[in-house]
Short mmCIF file of C-alpha atoms and ligand atoms in Angstrom, two decimals:
data_model
loop_
_atom_site.label_atom_id
_atom_site.label_comp_id
_atom_site.label_asym_id
_atom_site.label_seq_id
_atom_site.Cartn_x
_atom_site.Cartn_y
_atom_site.Cartn_z
CA UNK A 17 -37.83 -5.11 -7.38
CA UNK A 18 -36.85 -7.99 -9.66
CA UNK A 19 -37.04 -5.67 -12.66
CA UNK A 20 -34.72 -3.12 -11.04
CA UNK A 21 -31.15 -3.20 -12.32
CA UNK A 22 -27.90 -2.57 -10.49
CA UNK A 23 -27.31 0.38 -12.79
CA UNK A 24 -30.63 1.96 -11.75
CA UNK A 25 -29.72 1.49 -8.10
CA UNK A 26 -26.34 3.16 -8.69
CA UNK A 27 -28.00 6.11 -10.45
CA UNK A 28 -30.48 6.41 -7.61
CA UNK A 29 -27.75 6.21 -4.93
CA UNK A 30 -25.76 9.03 -6.53
CA UNK A 31 -28.87 11.19 -7.11
CA UNK A 32 -29.98 10.65 -3.50
CA UNK A 33 -26.50 11.47 -2.19
CA UNK A 34 -26.40 14.76 -4.10
CA UNK A 35 -30.12 15.54 -3.86
CA UNK A 36 -29.87 16.47 -7.54
CA UNK A 37 -30.32 14.70 -10.89
CA UNK A 38 -27.99 17.19 -12.57
CA UNK A 39 -25.12 16.48 -10.20
CA UNK A 40 -25.76 12.73 -10.44
CA UNK A 41 -25.54 13.03 -14.24
CA UNK A 42 -22.22 14.87 -13.87
CA UNK A 43 -20.74 12.29 -11.50
CA UNK A 44 -21.83 9.36 -13.65
CA UNK A 45 -21.02 11.00 -17.00
CA UNK A 46 -24.64 10.57 -18.13
CA UNK A 47 -27.14 13.06 -19.48
CA UNK A 48 -29.78 14.45 -17.17
CA UNK A 49 -32.68 12.88 -19.16
CA UNK A 50 -30.95 9.45 -18.81
CA UNK A 51 -30.80 9.90 -15.04
CA UNK A 52 -34.49 10.91 -14.94
CA UNK A 53 -35.44 7.91 -17.06
CA UNK A 54 -33.52 5.45 -14.85
CA UNK A 55 -35.12 6.87 -11.71
CA UNK A 56 -38.55 6.74 -13.34
CA UNK A 57 -38.14 3.04 -14.16
CA UNK A 58 -36.85 2.32 -10.65
CA UNK A 59 -39.80 4.19 -9.12
CA UNK A 60 -42.11 1.99 -11.20
CA UNK A 61 -40.36 -1.15 -9.96
CA UNK A 62 -40.64 0.02 -6.33
CA UNK A 63 -44.24 1.11 -6.73
CA UNK A 64 -43.85 4.25 -4.59
CA UNK A 65 -42.31 7.67 -5.26
CA UNK A 66 -38.65 7.89 -4.24
CA UNK A 67 -38.19 11.66 -4.43
CA UNK A 68 -40.41 14.64 -3.83
CA UNK A 69 -39.71 18.11 -5.08
CA UNK A 70 -40.25 21.13 -2.84
CA UNK A 71 -39.45 24.34 -4.71
CA UNK A 72 -36.21 23.65 -6.49
CA UNK A 73 -34.98 21.05 -4.01
CA UNK A 74 -35.33 17.30 -4.16
CA UNK A 75 -36.05 15.34 -0.99
CA UNK A 76 -36.15 11.61 -0.41
CA UNK A 77 -39.53 10.15 0.51
CA UNK A 78 -39.74 7.52 3.27
CA UNK A 79 -39.43 4.79 0.61
CA UNK A 80 -36.52 6.72 -0.94
CA UNK A 81 -34.71 6.86 2.42
CA UNK A 82 -35.13 3.10 2.91
CA UNK A 83 -33.88 2.42 -0.59
CA UNK A 84 -30.91 4.76 -0.09
CA UNK A 85 -29.73 2.92 2.99
CA UNK A 86 -30.29 -0.44 1.23
CA UNK A 87 -28.20 0.80 -1.72
CA UNK A 88 -25.39 1.87 0.62
CA UNK A 89 -25.33 -1.62 2.09
CA UNK A 90 -25.41 -3.26 -1.33
CA UNK A 91 -22.59 -1.12 -2.75
CA UNK A 92 -20.56 -1.46 0.45
CA UNK A 93 -20.79 -5.26 0.21
CA UNK A 94 -19.95 -5.22 -3.49
CA UNK A 95 -16.86 -3.14 -2.87
CA UNK A 96 -15.80 -5.54 -0.09
CA UNK A 97 -16.27 -8.39 -2.54
CA UNK A 98 -14.11 -6.63 -5.15
CA UNK A 99 -11.35 -6.16 -2.58
CA UNK A 100 -11.53 -9.81 -1.50
CA UNK A 101 -11.26 -10.96 -5.10
CA UNK A 102 -8.33 -8.60 -5.74
CA UNK A 103 -6.68 -10.07 -2.65
CA UNK A 104 -7.24 -13.62 -3.99
CA UNK A 105 -5.50 -12.51 -7.18
CA UNK A 106 -2.56 -11.40 -5.05
CA UNK A 107 -3.26 -7.67 -5.38
CA UNK A 108 -4.09 -5.30 -2.57
CA UNK A 109 -6.63 -3.06 -4.23
CA UNK A 110 -9.62 -1.05 -3.22
CA UNK A 111 -10.57 1.94 -1.14
CA UNK A 112 -9.88 2.81 2.46
CA UNK A 113 -11.94 5.37 4.30
CA UNK A 114 -10.30 6.82 7.41
CA UNK A 115 -11.64 9.40 9.86
CA UNK A 116 -9.18 10.98 12.29
CA UNK A 117 -9.36 13.63 15.02
CA UNK A 118 -7.83 17.01 14.20
CA UNK A 119 -4.57 16.45 16.04
CA UNK A 120 -3.99 13.10 14.31
CA UNK A 121 -3.81 14.89 10.99
CA UNK A 122 -0.23 15.77 11.94
CA UNK A 123 0.65 12.09 12.02
CA UNK A 124 -1.61 10.04 9.79
CA UNK A 125 -0.77 11.66 6.43
CA UNK A 126 2.90 10.99 7.17
CA UNK A 127 2.10 7.35 7.86
CA UNK A 128 0.02 7.15 4.70
CA UNK A 129 2.98 8.11 2.50
CA UNK A 130 4.94 4.84 2.83
CA UNK A 131 1.69 2.84 2.94
CA UNK A 132 0.44 4.24 -0.38
CA UNK A 133 3.83 3.67 -1.95
CA UNK A 134 3.79 0.06 -0.87
CA UNK A 135 0.18 -0.47 -2.00
CA UNK A 136 -0.35 1.78 -5.01
CA UNK A 137 -3.68 0.09 -5.79
CA UNK A 138 -5.27 1.39 -2.58
CA UNK A 139 -7.18 4.70 -2.73
CA UNK A 140 -7.41 6.44 0.60
CA UNK A 141 -9.98 8.98 1.70
CA UNK A 142 -9.11 10.84 4.89
CA UNK A 143 -11.68 12.81 6.87
CA UNK A 144 -10.34 15.12 9.60
CA UNK A 145 -12.77 16.29 12.25
CA UNK A 146 -13.08 16.77 16.00
CA UNK A 147 -13.79 14.06 18.57
CA UNK A 148 -17.56 14.57 18.73
CA UNK A 149 -18.06 14.63 14.96
CA UNK A 150 -15.87 11.57 14.60
CA UNK A 151 -18.13 9.68 17.01
CA UNK A 152 -21.13 10.70 14.89
CA UNK A 153 -19.41 9.26 11.82
CA UNK A 154 -18.68 6.06 13.75
CA UNK A 155 -22.33 5.85 14.82
CA UNK A 156 -23.42 6.23 11.20
CA UNK A 157 -20.88 3.66 9.99
CA UNK A 158 -19.34 6.14 7.56
CA UNK A 159 -15.72 4.91 7.52
CA UNK A 160 -13.59 1.78 7.82
CA UNK A 161 -11.28 2.92 10.62
CA UNK A 162 -11.24 5.82 13.09
CA UNK A 163 -8.32 7.35 14.97
CA UNK A 164 -8.84 9.21 18.23
CA UNK A 165 -7.51 9.33 21.76
CA UNK A 166 -10.65 8.58 23.74
CA UNK A 167 -12.49 5.55 22.39
CA UNK A 168 -16.23 5.56 23.20
CA UNK A 169 -17.41 3.21 25.92
CA UNK A 170 -21.04 3.00 24.84
CA UNK A 171 -20.43 1.48 21.38
CA UNK A 172 -19.30 -2.03 20.55
CA UNK A 173 -15.86 -1.40 19.07
CA UNK A 174 -12.47 -3.02 18.68
CA UNK A 175 -9.68 -0.66 19.63
CA UNK A 176 -5.91 -0.73 19.57
CA UNK A 177 -3.56 1.91 21.06
CA UNK A 178 -0.74 2.52 18.60
CA UNK A 179 0.96 5.77 19.58
CA UNK A 180 1.47 8.06 22.59
CA UNK A 181 -0.18 11.46 22.39
CA UNK A 182 1.33 13.85 24.98
CA UNK A 183 -0.49 17.15 25.55
CA UNK A 184 1.84 20.02 26.42
CA UNK A 185 1.55 23.66 27.50
CA UNK A 186 2.70 26.06 24.79
CA UNK A 187 3.65 29.71 25.16
CA UNK A 188 5.25 32.39 22.96
CA UNK A 189 9.04 32.16 23.18
CA UNK A 190 9.36 35.54 24.91
CA UNK A 191 6.99 34.50 27.70
CA UNK A 192 8.37 35.06 31.25
CA UNK A 193 7.61 31.46 32.28
CA UNK A 194 9.72 29.98 29.51
CA UNK A 195 12.86 29.57 31.58
CA UNK A 196 11.12 28.34 34.72
CA UNK A 197 10.99 24.72 35.80
CA UNK A 198 8.20 22.81 37.44
CA UNK A 199 5.74 25.72 37.21
CA UNK A 200 2.77 25.10 39.56
CA UNK A 201 -0.35 24.31 37.55
CA UNK A 202 -2.30 27.03 39.47
CA UNK A 203 0.00 29.62 37.87
CA UNK A 204 -1.71 28.97 34.51
CA UNK A 205 -4.88 30.63 35.82
CA UNK A 206 -3.12 33.99 35.58
CA UNK A 207 -2.45 33.63 31.87
CA UNK A 208 -4.86 34.37 29.00
CA UNK A 209 -5.73 30.95 27.63
CA UNK A 210 -6.57 29.86 24.09
CA UNK A 211 -8.98 26.96 24.11
CA UNK A 212 -10.15 24.47 21.50
CA UNK A 213 -13.87 24.45 20.61
CA UNK A 214 -16.57 22.50 22.51
CA UNK A 215 -16.66 18.92 21.19
CA UNK A 216 -12.86 18.74 21.14
CA UNK A 217 -11.28 16.01 23.20
CA UNK A 218 -8.18 18.17 23.78
CA UNK A 219 -10.47 20.71 25.40
CA UNK A 220 -12.25 18.08 27.48
CA UNK A 221 -8.94 16.67 28.73
CA UNK A 222 -7.59 20.10 29.68
CA UNK A 223 -10.84 21.05 31.43
CA UNK A 224 -10.73 17.80 33.41
CA UNK A 225 -7.15 18.39 34.61
CA UNK A 226 -7.89 22.03 35.48
CA UNK A 227 -11.03 21.00 37.40
CA UNK A 228 -9.04 18.39 39.36
CA UNK A 229 -6.64 21.13 40.47
CA UNK A 230 -9.16 23.96 40.86
CA UNK A 231 -7.59 26.00 38.10
CA UNK A 232 -10.03 28.35 36.42
CA UNK A 233 -8.55 29.28 33.09
CA UNK A 234 -9.14 32.75 31.68
CA UNK A 235 -10.26 31.84 28.21
CA UNK A 236 -9.44 34.69 25.91
CA UNK A 237 -10.05 32.96 22.63
CA UNK A 238 -11.73 29.81 21.40
CA UNK A 239 -10.45 28.30 18.15
CA UNK A 240 -11.26 25.05 16.38
CA UNK A 241 -7.96 24.76 14.55
CA UNK A 242 -4.70 23.65 16.16
CA UNK A 243 -2.79 25.59 13.51
CA UNK A 244 -4.73 28.78 14.30
CA UNK A 245 -4.01 28.24 18.01
CA UNK A 246 -0.29 27.99 17.30
CA UNK A 247 -0.42 31.23 15.31
CA UNK A 248 -2.35 32.91 18.13
CA UNK A 249 0.25 31.78 20.69
CA UNK A 250 3.08 33.08 18.52
CA UNK A 251 1.15 36.33 18.13
CA UNK A 252 1.15 36.75 21.91
CA UNK A 253 -2.58 36.20 22.46
CA UNK A 254 -2.06 33.66 25.21
CA UNK A 255 -0.94 30.17 26.13
CA UNK A 256 -2.62 26.88 25.28
CA UNK A 257 -2.44 23.13 25.62
CA UNK A 258 -2.05 21.09 22.45
CA UNK A 259 -0.80 17.70 21.39
CA UNK A 260 2.96 17.56 21.01
CA UNK A 261 2.32 16.12 17.56
CA UNK A 262 1.02 19.52 16.40
CA UNK A 263 4.67 20.62 16.53
CA UNK A 264 6.04 17.70 14.59
CA UNK A 265 6.97 19.58 11.43
CA UNK A 266 8.39 22.72 12.98
CA UNK A 267 11.85 24.07 12.18
CA UNK A 268 14.06 26.26 14.27
CA UNK A 269 12.90 29.84 14.37
CA UNK A 270 11.75 29.66 17.99
CA UNK A 271 8.37 31.31 18.09
CA UNK A 272 6.70 28.86 20.49
CA UNK A 273 8.09 27.03 23.50
CA UNK A 274 6.89 24.21 25.68
CA UNK A 275 6.44 25.23 29.31
CA UNK A 276 7.56 22.91 32.07
CA UNK A 277 4.34 22.82 34.11
CA UNK A 278 3.60 20.26 36.80
CA UNK A 279 1.13 17.50 35.78
CA UNK A 280 2.18 17.98 32.15
CA UNK A 281 2.50 16.46 29.66
CA UNK A 282 -0.93 14.87 29.97
CA UNK A 283 -0.19 11.43 28.59
CA UNK A 284 -2.77 9.77 26.40
CA UNK A 285 -2.68 7.41 23.42
CA UNK A 286 -4.11 7.39 19.99
CA UNK A 287 -6.28 4.41 19.27
CA UNK A 288 -7.33 2.99 15.97
CA UNK A 289 -10.87 1.70 16.34
CA UNK A 290 -13.59 0.10 14.25
CA UNK A 291 -17.14 -1.08 14.79
CA UNK A 292 -17.02 -4.70 15.99
CA UNK A 293 -20.15 -5.51 14.00
CA UNK A 294 -18.55 -4.41 10.73
CA UNK A 295 -16.39 -6.89 8.91
CA UNK A 296 -13.19 -5.12 7.92
CA UNK A 297 -12.27 -5.14 4.25
CA UNK A 298 -8.95 -6.67 3.20
CA UNK A 299 -7.64 -3.17 2.60
CA UNK A 300 -8.70 -1.93 6.05
CA UNK A 301 -7.07 -5.01 7.63
CA UNK A 302 -3.89 -4.24 5.71
CA UNK A 303 -3.80 -0.67 7.02
CA UNK A 304 -4.57 -1.82 10.55
CA UNK A 305 -1.65 -4.27 10.47
CA UNK A 306 0.59 -1.55 9.08
CA UNK A 307 -0.39 0.84 11.90
CA UNK A 308 0.14 -1.82 14.54
CA UNK A 309 3.51 -2.94 13.22
CA UNK A 310 5.09 0.21 11.84
CA UNK A 311 2.95 3.20 12.88
CA UNK A 312 4.81 4.04 16.06
CA UNK A 313 8.26 3.80 14.55
CA UNK A 314 7.46 6.11 11.63
CA UNK A 315 5.55 8.68 13.71
CA UNK A 316 8.22 8.74 16.42
CA UNK A 317 10.85 9.89 13.96
CA UNK A 318 9.50 13.42 14.21
CA UNK A 319 8.18 13.52 17.76
CA UNK A 320 10.80 11.76 19.86
CA UNK A 321 13.38 14.54 19.44
CA UNK A 322 10.79 17.02 20.76
CA UNK A 323 9.87 14.67 23.59
CA UNK A 324 13.48 14.35 24.66
CA UNK A 325 13.63 18.09 25.02
CA UNK A 326 10.33 18.40 26.79
CA UNK A 327 11.75 18.39 30.31
CA UNK A 328 14.23 21.07 29.44
CA UNK A 329 11.79 23.79 28.46
CA UNK A 330 14.41 26.18 27.26
CA UNK A 331 15.58 23.72 24.64
CA UNK A 332 12.15 22.70 23.47
CA UNK A 333 11.67 25.61 21.16
CA UNK A 334 9.83 25.31 17.93
CA UNK A 335 9.02 27.62 15.09
CA UNK A 336 5.93 28.00 12.96
P1 PGA B 422 -9.80 16.80 19.24
O1 PGA B 422 -9.30 15.35 19.61
O2 PGA B 422 -9.24 17.14 17.88
O3 PGA B 422 -11.32 16.62 19.24
O4 PGA B 422 -9.32 17.74 20.30
C1 PGA B 422 -7.99 15.10 19.90
C2 PGA B 422 -7.82 13.66 20.33
O5 PGA B 422 -8.80 12.92 20.54
O6 PGA B 422 -6.64 13.30 20.43
#
């Protein structure tokens, strides 16, 4: 491997990521024959084939897979080093990879605005996915920080709760229960219910509460998007339970209301977590500090007014 160059490893990493020499050439602004030549020389240095072609597709061999994961480690460490050096020079620079659960997408982009303005040298990549997929990403060490409301207990992580995440019952504004107070939870069993998809933590939390109170929901529709659920509620397809944050941006045309149901809101928190074994980059540390110190204050600006109204269901109207 002594003859292998960093450039060859970079070309290989990109080609392996795309499973294509053509796409690697595009990403690296090289010609396709240059990519092939670099991979050929690297293969010679390794002494084993790195790719095999089946039909038109390229697959990594066992040696290729090992080299791919080694390259990811090498380039991860190099990028950490670059960020540390930038920090020594007094600049906060580098990249931050965040993965957040679907409901947190209503909050995190808003928090990123002031952060990116303060640190213009930081590039942020934000992945939005459900709870189960997020845990897969954590297990595969794909991102720097993760935001979710139920941190895993079987992985060695550091976690910090930074914001409340109330789950509320939502109904169309013309629903007969809208003006009632303290609605018994059992009453929800009579309503068509719109449920998040399996793998969603919102779904798991609702199912747990319903099971505790022997409520069997009539699930009319299963949707993996909070936005689609809100549209379905407004369209009269049923009621649902979503994070209050999903309403944060709404105006005043009153298509959805929060029902005053006993045992609601279900109170949980959002946590920012990271793998304990992974040393955080300077940039990730900077974002973590920002979340801890300022996250709640900024996010609350849009949610507290809704929360104040939550008890008075008739006032807690929101539009789409
Ligand atoms: P979900 O997660 O998007 O998987 O429902 C929500 C949460 O963990 O807060």
